[in-house]
Short mmCIF file of C-alpha atoms in Angstrom, two decimals:
data_model
loop_
_atom_site.label_atom_id
_atom_site.label_comp_id
_atom_site.label_asym_id
_atom_site.label_seq_id
_atom_site.Cartn_x
_atom_site.Cartn_y
_atom_site.Cartn_z
CA MET A 252 0.00 0.00 0.00
CA ILE A 253 2.91 2.36 0.57
CA TRP A 254 3.39 2.81 -3.18
CA ILE A 255 -0.28 3.55 -3.74
CA GLU A 256 -0.20 6.07 -0.88
CA LEU A 257 2.93 7.66 -2.35
CA LEU A 258 1.14 8.01 -5.68
CA VAL A 259 -1.72 9.72 -3.85
CA VAL A 260 0.74 12.20 -2.31
CA LEU A 261 2.39 12.88 -5.67
CA PHE A 262 -1.00 13.25 -7.36
CA PHE A 263 -2.16 15.94 -4.95
CA ILE A 264 1.17 17.74 -5.14
CA PHE A 265 0.92 17.70 -8.94
CA LEU A 266 -2.70 18.85 -8.77
CA GLY A 267 -1.72 21.69 -6.46
CA SER A 268 1.09 22.79 -8.77
CA LYS A 269 -1.38 22.84 -11.67
CA LEU A 270 -3.86 24.93 -9.66
CA GLY A 271 -1.06 27.34 -8.78
CA SER A 272 -0.83 29.97 -6.04
CA ILE A 273 -2.77 28.95 -2.93
CA GLY A 274 -3.93 25.78 -4.70
CA ILE A 275 -0.97 23.76 -3.41
CA GLY A 276 -2.33 24.30 0.11
CA TYR A 277 -5.84 23.28 -0.89
CA ALA A 278 -4.55 20.15 -2.59
CA GLY A 279 -2.40 19.28 0.43
CA GLY A 280 -5.40 19.37 2.73
CA ALA A 281 -7.37 17.22 0.29
CA GLY A 282 -4.53 14.71 0.25
CA VAL A 283 -4.58 14.49 4.05
CA VAL A 284 -8.30 13.70 3.90
CA VAL A 285 -7.72 10.87 1.42
CA LEU A 286 -4.75 9.38 3.30
CA THR A 287 -6.53 9.43 6.66
CA LEU A 288 -10.13 8.63 5.80
CA VAL A 289 -9.59 6.35 2.80
CA PHE A 290 -6.27 4.65 3.61
CA GLY A 291 -6.53 4.84 7.39
CA LEU A 292 -3.23 6.61 8.07
CA LYS A 293 -2.82 8.63 11.24
CA ALA A 294 -2.76 12.36 10.51
CA GLY A 295 0.70 13.90 10.70
CA SER A 296 1.73 16.99 12.63
CA VAL A 297 0.50 20.40 11.57
CA PRO A 298 3.50 22.79 11.18
CA VAL A 299 2.04 25.31 13.61
CA ASP A 300 5.26 27.18 14.42
CA VAL A 301 6.15 27.56 10.74
CA ILE A 302 2.74 29.00 9.91
CA LEU A 303 2.71 31.38 12.87
CA ILE A 304 6.22 32.63 12.12
CA ILE A 305 5.24 33.33 8.50
CA MET A 306 2.13 35.19 9.65
CA SER A 307 4.02 37.25 12.25
CA VAL A 308 6.87 38.23 9.94
CA ILE A 309 4.48 39.09 7.12
CA ALA A 310 2.40 41.22 9.48
CA ALA A 311 5.48 43.33 10.23
CA ILE A 312 6.61 43.47 6.60
CA ALA A 313 3.14 44.53 5.43
CA ALA A 314 3.15 47.34 8.02
CA MET A 315 6.58 48.41 6.78
CA GLN A 316 5.34 48.34 3.19
CA LYS A 317 2.33 50.48 4.09
CA ALA A 318 4.68 52.99 5.72
CA GLY A 319 6.69 53.14 2.49
CA GLY A 320 9.61 51.10 3.76
CA LEU A 321 9.82 48.80 0.76
CA ASP A 322 9.74 51.76 -1.61
CA TYR A 323 12.56 53.31 0.38
CA LEU A 324 14.62 50.11 0.07
CA VAL A 325 13.97 50.09 -3.68
CA ASN A 326 15.08 53.73 -3.92
CA VAL A 327 18.31 52.88 -2.14
CA SER A 328 18.76 49.84 -4.38
CA GLU A 329 18.20 51.94 -7.49
CA LYS A 330 20.92 54.38 -6.47
CA ILE A 331 23.33 51.48 -5.91
CA LEU A 332 22.47 49.90 -9.27
CA ARG A 333 22.76 53.15 -11.23
CA LYS A 334 26.27 53.82 -9.93
CA ASN A 335 27.64 51.01 -12.10
CA PRO A 336 25.05 49.79 -14.65
CA LYS A 337 27.65 47.71 -16.51
CA ARG A 338 27.99 45.53 -13.38
CA VAL A 339 24.25 45.14 -12.90
CA THR A 340 24.46 41.33 -13.27
CA PHE A 341 26.51 41.18 -10.08
CA ILE A 342 25.00 44.06 -8.12
CA ALA A 343 21.33 43.17 -8.77
CA PRO A 344 21.41 39.68 -7.18
CA THR A 345 23.30 41.17 -4.23
CA VAL A 346 20.46 43.65 -3.76
CA THR A 347 17.64 41.06 -4.00
CA TYR A 348 19.60 38.64 -1.82
CA TRP A 349 20.01 41.09 1.07
CA MET A 350 16.45 42.40 0.77
CA THR A 351 15.21 38.82 1.15
CA LEU A 352 17.72 37.99 3.88
CA LEU A 353 16.54 40.93 5.99
CA ALA A 354 12.83 40.56 5.24
CA GLY A 355 12.56 36.77 5.44
CA THR A 356 10.51 36.60 2.24
CA GLY A 357 11.47 36.55 -1.43
CA HIS A 358 8.44 38.59 -2.41
CA THR A 359 10.41 41.77 -1.73
CA ALA A 360 12.12 41.14 -5.08
CA TYR A 361 9.01 42.25 -7.00
CA ALA A 362 9.70 45.90 -6.31
CA ALA A 363 13.32 45.67 -7.47
CA LEU A 364 12.71 43.85 -10.77
CA PRO A 365 11.52 46.91 -12.78
CA VAL A 366 14.57 48.87 -11.60
CA ILE A 367 16.92 46.04 -12.55
CA THR A 368 15.36 45.86 -16.02
CA GLU A 369 15.66 49.60 -16.57
CA VAL A 370 19.26 49.84 -15.36
CA ALA A 371 20.26 46.86 -17.52
CA LYS A 372 18.83 48.50 -20.65
CA GLU A 373 20.52 51.78 -19.87
CA GLY A 374 23.85 49.99 -19.48
CA GLY A 375 23.39 47.98 -22.67
CA VAL A 376 23.26 44.74 -20.67
CA ARG A 377 20.97 41.90 -21.70
CA PRO A 378 18.24 42.10 -18.97
CA SER A 379 17.90 38.32 -18.78
CA LYS A 380 21.35 38.17 -17.17
CA PRO A 381 20.65 40.22 -14.02
CA LEU A 382 16.96 39.28 -13.86
CA SER A 383 17.56 35.52 -13.92
CA ILE A 384 20.18 35.46 -11.16
CA SER A 385 18.32 38.11 -9.13
CA VAL A 386 15.20 35.94 -8.96
CA VAL A 387 17.31 32.93 -7.97
CA ALA A 388 19.16 34.99 -5.33
CA SER A 389 15.87 36.15 -3.83
CA GLN A 390 14.82 32.50 -3.45
CA ILE A 391 18.05 31.02 -2.11
CA ALA A 392 18.44 33.85 0.44
CA ILE A 393 15.45 32.38 2.29
CA THR A 394 17.75 29.57 3.47
CA ALA A 395 20.05 32.13 5.12
CA SER A 396 17.55 34.61 6.55
CA PRO A 397 17.50 34.78 10.37
CA ILE A 398 13.72 35.27 10.39
CA SER A 399 12.56 33.01 7.56
CA ALA A 400 10.28 30.17 8.58
CA ALA A 401 12.49 27.66 6.76
CA VAL A 402 15.61 28.62 8.73
CA VAL A 403 13.85 28.80 12.09
CA ILE A 404 12.14 25.43 11.75
CA PHE A 405 15.31 23.80 10.40
CA ALA A 406 17.24 25.18 13.36
CA SER A 407 14.75 23.54 15.72
CA PHE A 408 15.42 20.19 13.99
CA LEU A 409 19.19 20.63 14.35
CA GLU A 410 19.39 21.82 17.95
CA PRO A 411 18.78 18.32 19.46
CA LEU A 412 21.78 17.19 17.38
CA GLY A 413 24.05 19.82 18.92
CA VAL A 414 23.94 22.40 16.12
CA SER A 415 22.87 25.89 17.14
CA TYR A 416 20.86 28.50 15.27
CA LEU A 417 23.94 30.70 14.94
CA GLN A 418 26.05 27.84 13.55
CA LEU A 419 23.38 27.22 10.92
CA LEU A 420 23.49 30.89 9.87
CA ALA A 421 27.31 30.89 9.98
CA VAL A 422 27.32 28.17 7.31
CA ALA A 423 24.27 29.22 5.30
CA ILE A 424 25.03 32.92 4.82
CA PRO A 425 28.56 32.72 3.35
CA SER A 426 27.67 29.62 1.33
CA THR A 427 24.70 31.24 -0.37
CA VAL A 428 26.41 34.62 -0.85
CA LEU A 429 29.35 33.04 -2.67
CA ALA A 430 27.03 30.73 -4.62
CA CYS A 431 25.03 33.70 -5.91
CA MET A 432 28.23 35.27 -7.21
CA VAL A 433 29.10 32.00 -8.99
CA GLY A 434 25.60 32.03 -10.49
CA ALA A 435 26.08 35.66 -11.56
CA ILE A 436 29.33 34.78 -13.35
CA VAL A 437 27.51 32.03 -15.27
CA ALA A 438 24.47 34.24 -16.01
CA ASN A 439 26.78 36.94 -17.33
CA LYS A 440 28.09 34.52 -19.96
CA LEU A 441 24.68 33.47 -21.27
CA GLY A 442 22.98 34.88 -24.35
CA LYS A 443 23.99 37.29 -27.08
CA PRO A 444 24.82 40.93 -26.32
CA LEU A 445 21.58 42.90 -26.13
CA ALA A 446 22.31 45.01 -29.23
CA GLU A 447 22.80 41.84 -31.31
CA ASP A 448 19.65 40.06 -30.16
CA PRO A 449 17.20 39.67 -33.11
CA GLU A 450 14.12 39.86 -30.87
CA TYR A 451 15.38 43.04 -29.24
CA GLN A 452 16.10 44.57 -32.64
CA ARG A 453 12.60 43.68 -33.79
CA ARG A 454 11.01 45.24 -30.74
CA VAL A 455 13.08 48.41 -31.07
CA ALA A 456 12.02 48.72 -34.71
CA SER A 457 8.37 48.20 -33.69
CA GLY A 458 8.57 50.78 -30.92
CA LEU A 459 7.82 48.21 -28.21
CA ILE A 460 10.70 49.10 -25.90
CA LYS A 461 9.61 51.29 -23.00
CA GLN A 462 11.39 54.55 -22.40
CA LYS A 463 13.08 55.44 -19.14
CA THR A 464 10.60 55.96 -16.34
CA GLU A 465 10.45 59.10 -14.25
CA GLU A 466 12.77 59.49 -11.30
CA ARG A 467 11.39 58.19 -8.03
CA SER A 468 10.33 60.75 -5.45
CA GLU A 469 12.22 61.03 -2.18
CA SER A 470 10.92 58.67 0.49
CA PRO A 471 9.19 60.24 3.51
CA LYS A 472 10.72 60.02 6.98
CA SER A 473 8.09 57.46 7.99
CA ALA A 474 9.48 55.06 5.37
CA LYS A 475 12.98 55.32 6.79
CA TRP A 476 11.66 54.93 10.33
CA SER A 477 9.78 51.75 9.37
CA VAL A 478 12.91 50.18 7.89
CA GLY A 479 14.91 51.15 10.97
CA ILE A 480 12.33 49.66 13.33
CA PHE A 481 12.18 46.44 11.34
CA GLY A 482 15.98 46.22 11.23
CA ILE A 483 16.22 46.71 15.01
CA ALA A 484 13.65 43.94 15.48
CA ILE A 485 15.81 41.54 13.46
CA LEU A 486 18.86 42.51 15.49
CA ILE A 487 16.97 41.86 18.74
CA ILE A 488 15.84 38.45 17.46
CA VAL A 489 19.36 37.35 16.52
CA THR A 490 20.79 38.69 19.79
CA TYR A 491 18.13 36.97 21.90
CA ALA A 492 18.57 33.70 20.00
CA SER A 493 22.30 33.92 20.73
CA LEU A 494 21.80 34.58 24.43
CA ILE A 495 19.46 31.63 24.96
CA SER A 496 21.44 29.18 22.83
CA LYS A 497 23.17 26.30 24.60
CA LYS A 498 26.48 27.36 23.04
CA VAL A 499 26.35 30.81 24.71
CA GLY A 500 24.07 29.99 27.61
CA LEU A 501 23.80 33.50 29.11
CA ILE A 502 20.05 32.91 29.61
CA PRO A 503 19.90 29.23 30.65
CA ASP A 504 16.16 29.16 31.42
CA PRO A 505 14.45 31.61 29.03
CA SER A 506 10.89 32.63 29.76
CA ILE A 507 10.08 32.54 26.05
CA GLY A 508 11.57 30.26 23.41
CA ARG A 509 13.21 31.42 20.19
CA ASN A 510 10.29 30.63 17.87
CA HIS A 511 7.76 32.36 20.11
CA ALA A 512 10.16 35.26 20.60
CA ILE A 513 10.34 35.78 16.83
CA MET A 514 6.55 35.90 16.64
CA ALA A 515 6.23 38.32 19.56
CA ILE A 516 9.04 40.64 18.44
CA MET A 517 7.69 40.80 14.88
CA LEU A 518 4.23 41.70 16.14
CA LEU A 519 5.81 44.27 18.45
CA ALA A 520 7.71 45.74 15.50
CA ALA A 521 4.47 45.96 13.51
CA MET A 522 2.79 47.81 16.39
CA VAL A 523 5.68 50.26 16.77
CA ILE A 524 5.67 50.93 13.01
CA ALA A 525 1.93 51.56 13.17
CA LEU A 526 2.30 54.02 16.06
CA VAL A 527 5.45 55.84 14.92
CA CYS A 528 4.60 56.02 11.21
CA LYS A 529 0.86 56.58 11.79
CA ILE A 530 -0.29 54.13 9.12
CA LYS A 531 -3.89 53.13 8.48
CA LEU A 532 -4.06 49.60 9.84
CA ALA A 533 -7.21 48.79 7.88
CA GLU A 534 -5.13 49.06 4.71
CA VAL A 535 -2.29 46.78 5.86
CA THR A 536 -4.20 43.67 4.78
CA ASN A 537 -4.39 45.09 1.25
CA MET A 538 -0.60 45.17 0.88
CA SER A 539 0.85 42.77 -1.71
CA THR A 540 3.26 41.30 0.83
CA PHE A 541 0.41 40.53 3.22
CA LYS A 542 -1.60 38.73 0.55
CA SER A 543 1.35 36.72 -0.76
CA GLY A 544 2.52 35.87 2.77
CA MET A 545 -0.83 34.61 3.98
CA SER A 546 -1.13 32.58 0.79
CA ALA A 547 2.25 31.05 1.62
CA ALA A 548 1.00 30.14 5.11
CA ILE A 549 -1.92 28.19 3.63
CA CYS A 550 0.40 26.45 1.18
CA VAL A 551 2.74 25.38 3.97
CA LEU A 552 -0.19 24.17 6.07
CA GLY A 553 -1.54 21.90 3.36
CA VAL A 554 1.54 20.48 1.71
CA ALA A 555 3.71 20.08 4.84
CA TRP A 556 0.85 18.37 6.65
CA LEU A 557 0.40 16.04 3.69
CA GLY A 558 4.11 15.20 3.59
CA ASP A 559 4.34 14.57 7.33
CA THR A 560 1.24 12.35 7.24
CA PHE A 561 2.89 10.07 4.70
CA VAL A 562 6.41 10.12 6.17
CA SER A 563 5.42 9.68 9.83
CA ASN A 564 3.36 6.61 8.99
CA HIS A 565 6.11 4.99 6.91
CA ILE A 566 9.34 6.15 8.57
CA THR A 567 10.45 2.56 9.21
CA GLU A 568 10.06 1.55 5.56
CA ILE A 569 11.70 4.76 4.38
CA LYS A 570 14.69 4.15 6.67
CA ALA A 571 15.07 0.62 5.32
CA ALA A 572 14.87 1.75 1.70
CA ALA A 573 16.80 5.02 1.73
CA GLY A 574 18.83 5.16 4.95
CA GLY A 575 21.87 3.35 3.59
CA ILE A 576 21.94 5.35 0.36
CA LEU A 577 21.76 8.73 2.10
CA ASN A 578 24.37 7.74 4.65
CA GLU A 579 26.79 6.66 1.95
CA TYR A 580 25.99 9.39 -0.57
CA SER A 581 24.93 12.30 1.64
CA TRP A 582 24.87 14.73 -1.30
CA MET A 583 21.84 12.81 -2.60
CA LEU A 584 19.77 14.66 0.00
CA ALA A 585 20.31 17.84 -2.03
CA VAL A 586 18.88 16.10 -5.09
CA VAL A 587 15.81 14.94 -3.14
CA LEU A 588 15.21 18.42 -1.71
CA PHE A 589 15.72 19.99 -5.13
CA LEU A 590 13.10 17.76 -6.77
CA ALA A 591 10.65 18.18 -3.89
CA SER A 592 10.88 21.97 -3.72
CA MET A 593 10.25 22.41 -7.43
CA LEU A 594 6.82 20.88 -6.80
CA LEU A 595 6.07 22.17 -3.31
CA TYR A 596 6.88 25.82 -4.21
CA SER A 597 7.96 26.62 -0.67
CA GLN A 598 11.27 26.42 1.17
CA ALA A 599 9.47 26.16 4.50
CA ALA A 600 7.11 23.44 3.31
CA THR A 601 9.94 21.38 1.81
CA THR A 602 12.04 21.76 4.96
CA THR A 603 9.17 20.83 7.25
CA ALA A 604 8.11 17.85 5.17
CA LEU A 605 11.49 16.24 4.44
CA MET A 606 14.24 17.40 6.81
CA PRO A 607 12.97 15.49 9.89
CA ALA A 608 12.88 12.29 7.86
CA ALA A 609 16.38 12.90 6.47
CA LEU A 610 17.83 13.49 9.93
CA ALA A 611 15.96 10.44 11.26
CA LEU A 612 17.61 8.37 8.51
CA GLY A 613 21.00 9.29 9.95
CA VAL A 614 22.04 12.08 7.58
CA SER A 615 24.75 14.10 9.32
CA PRO A 616 24.03 17.72 10.35
CA ILE A 617 26.81 18.90 8.02
CA ALA A 618 25.22 17.15 5.03
CA ALA A 619 21.76 18.44 5.97
CA ILE A 620 22.96 22.05 6.28
CA ALA A 621 25.00 21.84 3.08
CA SER A 622 21.96 20.48 1.21
CA PHE A 623 19.60 23.05 2.73
CA ALA A 624 19.94 25.53 -0.15
CA ALA A 625 18.42 22.91 -2.47
CA VAL A 626 14.97 23.60 -1.01
CA SER A 627 15.09 26.78 -3.14
CA ALA A 628 14.54 25.14 -6.53
CA LEU A 629 11.32 27.10 -6.99
CA PHE A 630 12.61 28.42 -10.31
CA VAL A 631 12.63 25.05 -12.11
CA LEU A 632 9.01 25.11 -13.22
CA PRO A 633 8.43 28.50 -14.88
CA THR A 634 5.28 29.28 -12.93
CA TYR A 635 6.60 30.90 -9.76
CA PRO A 636 5.30 34.50 -9.34
CA THR A 637 8.67 36.32 -9.17
CA LEU A 638 9.90 34.39 -12.20
CA LEU A 639 6.81 35.28 -14.21
CA ALA A 640 7.09 38.90 -13.06
CA ALA A 641 10.67 39.08 -14.35
CA VAL A 642 9.60 37.74 -17.75
CA GLU A 643 6.71 40.19 -17.90
CA MET A 644 8.83 43.21 -16.96
CA ASP A 645 11.56 42.56 -19.52
CA ASP A 646 10.18 44.31 -22.58
CA THR A 647 13.33 43.46 -24.58
CA GLY A 648 12.22 39.83 -24.84
CA SER A 649 15.56 38.50 -23.59
CA THR A 650 14.08 36.91 -20.45
CA LYS A 651 11.89 34.14 -21.74
CA ILE A 652 10.21 30.82 -21.13
CA GLY A 653 11.03 28.23 -23.79
CA LYS A 654 8.45 26.01 -25.42
CA TYR A 655 9.95 22.92 -23.75
CA VAL A 656 9.02 24.18 -20.23
CA PHE A 657 12.46 23.77 -18.67
CA ASN A 658 14.50 25.71 -21.26
CA HIS A 659 13.92 29.11 -19.69
CA SER A 660 16.30 31.89 -18.70
CA PHE A 661 16.46 30.93 -15.02
CA ILE A 662 17.31 27.23 -15.16
CA ILE A 663 21.08 27.35 -15.72
CA PRO A 664 21.89 30.17 -13.26
CA GLY A 665 19.59 28.55 -10.71
CA VAL A 666 21.01 25.04 -10.92
CA VAL A 667 24.58 26.36 -10.85
CA THR A 668 23.84 28.56 -7.82
CA ILE A 669 22.28 25.74 -5.81
CA ALA A 670 25.04 23.30 -6.75
CA ALA A 671 27.69 25.85 -5.73
CA SER A 672 25.90 26.50 -2.44
CA VAL A 673 25.87 22.79 -1.62
CA VAL A 674 29.61 22.57 -2.31
CA PHE A 675 30.34 25.67 -0.22
CA GLY A 676 28.02 24.32 2.46
CA PHE A 677 30.08 21.17 2.87
CA LEU A 678 33.24 23.28 2.95
CA PHE A 679 32.06 25.79 5.58
CA GLY A 680 30.20 23.10 7.47
CA SER A 681 33.35 21.06 7.95
CA MET A 682 35.13 24.18 9.22
CA ILE A 683 32.43 25.49 11.57
CA LEU A 684 30.64 22.41 12.92
#
C-alpha cells in the first residue's frame, strides 16, 4: 500500500502545482483527507510554528510596506544599481539577496525587478542576465535569513543534534552569498549581447521598448523609520537567540523560546511601526506582501501536513529503503530536496516535510545544512510569481520561457547557484561544525 499512498501524495502535489498559487495548500489538505479517511493513516503533525512565524513576519513586513519602507529600500537599491550599470548582473542579485535575507521573504524582489530591467537596458546589458540570477538569489536567500520560517524550523530540527541556530546561519550565509556570485558569473556569460539580439532589434524597430521611467520621489521620513524599526527587530531576534542558545548559555532558562520570541518581536515591530509612522491599519491587509505571505502560510499548512502524514506513517520503511543510500551518498539529500521543492513551491514546506525524515535516517548535520539551499529550486518550473514577473517586466524579450518548459532563462543560473551553495556548504560546514 505504501506505493499507492505515495502516488496519492504525488497526485495531490501535482494537482496543487497545476492549480497554482494557494492551490498547493488546498490540494495538500485534500490529500490528508484521502490518506486518513480512505487509507486509514494517522494524521501527521500540523507545522504550527512555521505558519505562525510566517504570519508574524508578514504582518510586520506589510506594516513596513504600508509605511513606504519597501519603496525606500527600492530607492536605495536603485541608487546602488545606477552607480555602475555595466555591473548590474553582479549588483542586482546582491540587492535582492540582502532584501530577502533581511525581510525573510522573497516577495520583496518584486519591487526591485523593474529597476533592474531599466538599469540593464541603460547599461546595454541583456536584462535576462541580471533578472535571472536576481530571482534565484531572492529565493536562495530564504535559506540564510535569520527570520525566515524555513531557517527557524530547520534550526529547531538541528538543535537536538548539537547544532545551534547561529552555527546554521554561519554556514548558510557565506555559502549562499558566494554561490550567488558563482551564479552571476555564469548568467553573465549566457545569451547574445543585447544590441545583437534579433528579438530586441525587432522590438526596437516596432517601438515596443519602454522609455526610461520618471525618477522616483524622495521617500518620507516614515518610510525610513519603518525600515529602521524592522531592522532593530531583526537585530533583537538574533541577539536573543544567541543569548538563549546552549552554546552561549547566558540565559539558561528563558521565559520565552526562540520561535515564540520571533513571533512576539515581529508583532511588536508591527505595532511600533503603526504608532510611529501613523499608518492606516485597515489598509495593511491590502498590501501585496500581506496577501502573498498569507497565501504562503496556507500552502505550507496543506503540503507540509500532507508530507508529514505520509512520512510519519512509513518512517520505518523509508529508513530501510533510503537510509543506507543517504548515509553513503549524503549529497543525494540535495537532489531529493531539489526535486521536492520544485513541486512544493515553498522552502518552509519542503524543509518541514522532508528534513525530519532525512535526519531520522541518519544524515549528518553537516550534510543536511549543506543540502539546505536545495529547497530553493522554486525556479525550475516556470510558474513561480517572481519568475513570471521578471519575464513580464523585460520588454526586450531576452528573459523568456522556452516552449519545452524547462528551457527558460532561469534554469542554468539557478542550478549552478544551488550546486555551488551545496559545495560551499560542505566546505564551511566542515570548518564550523
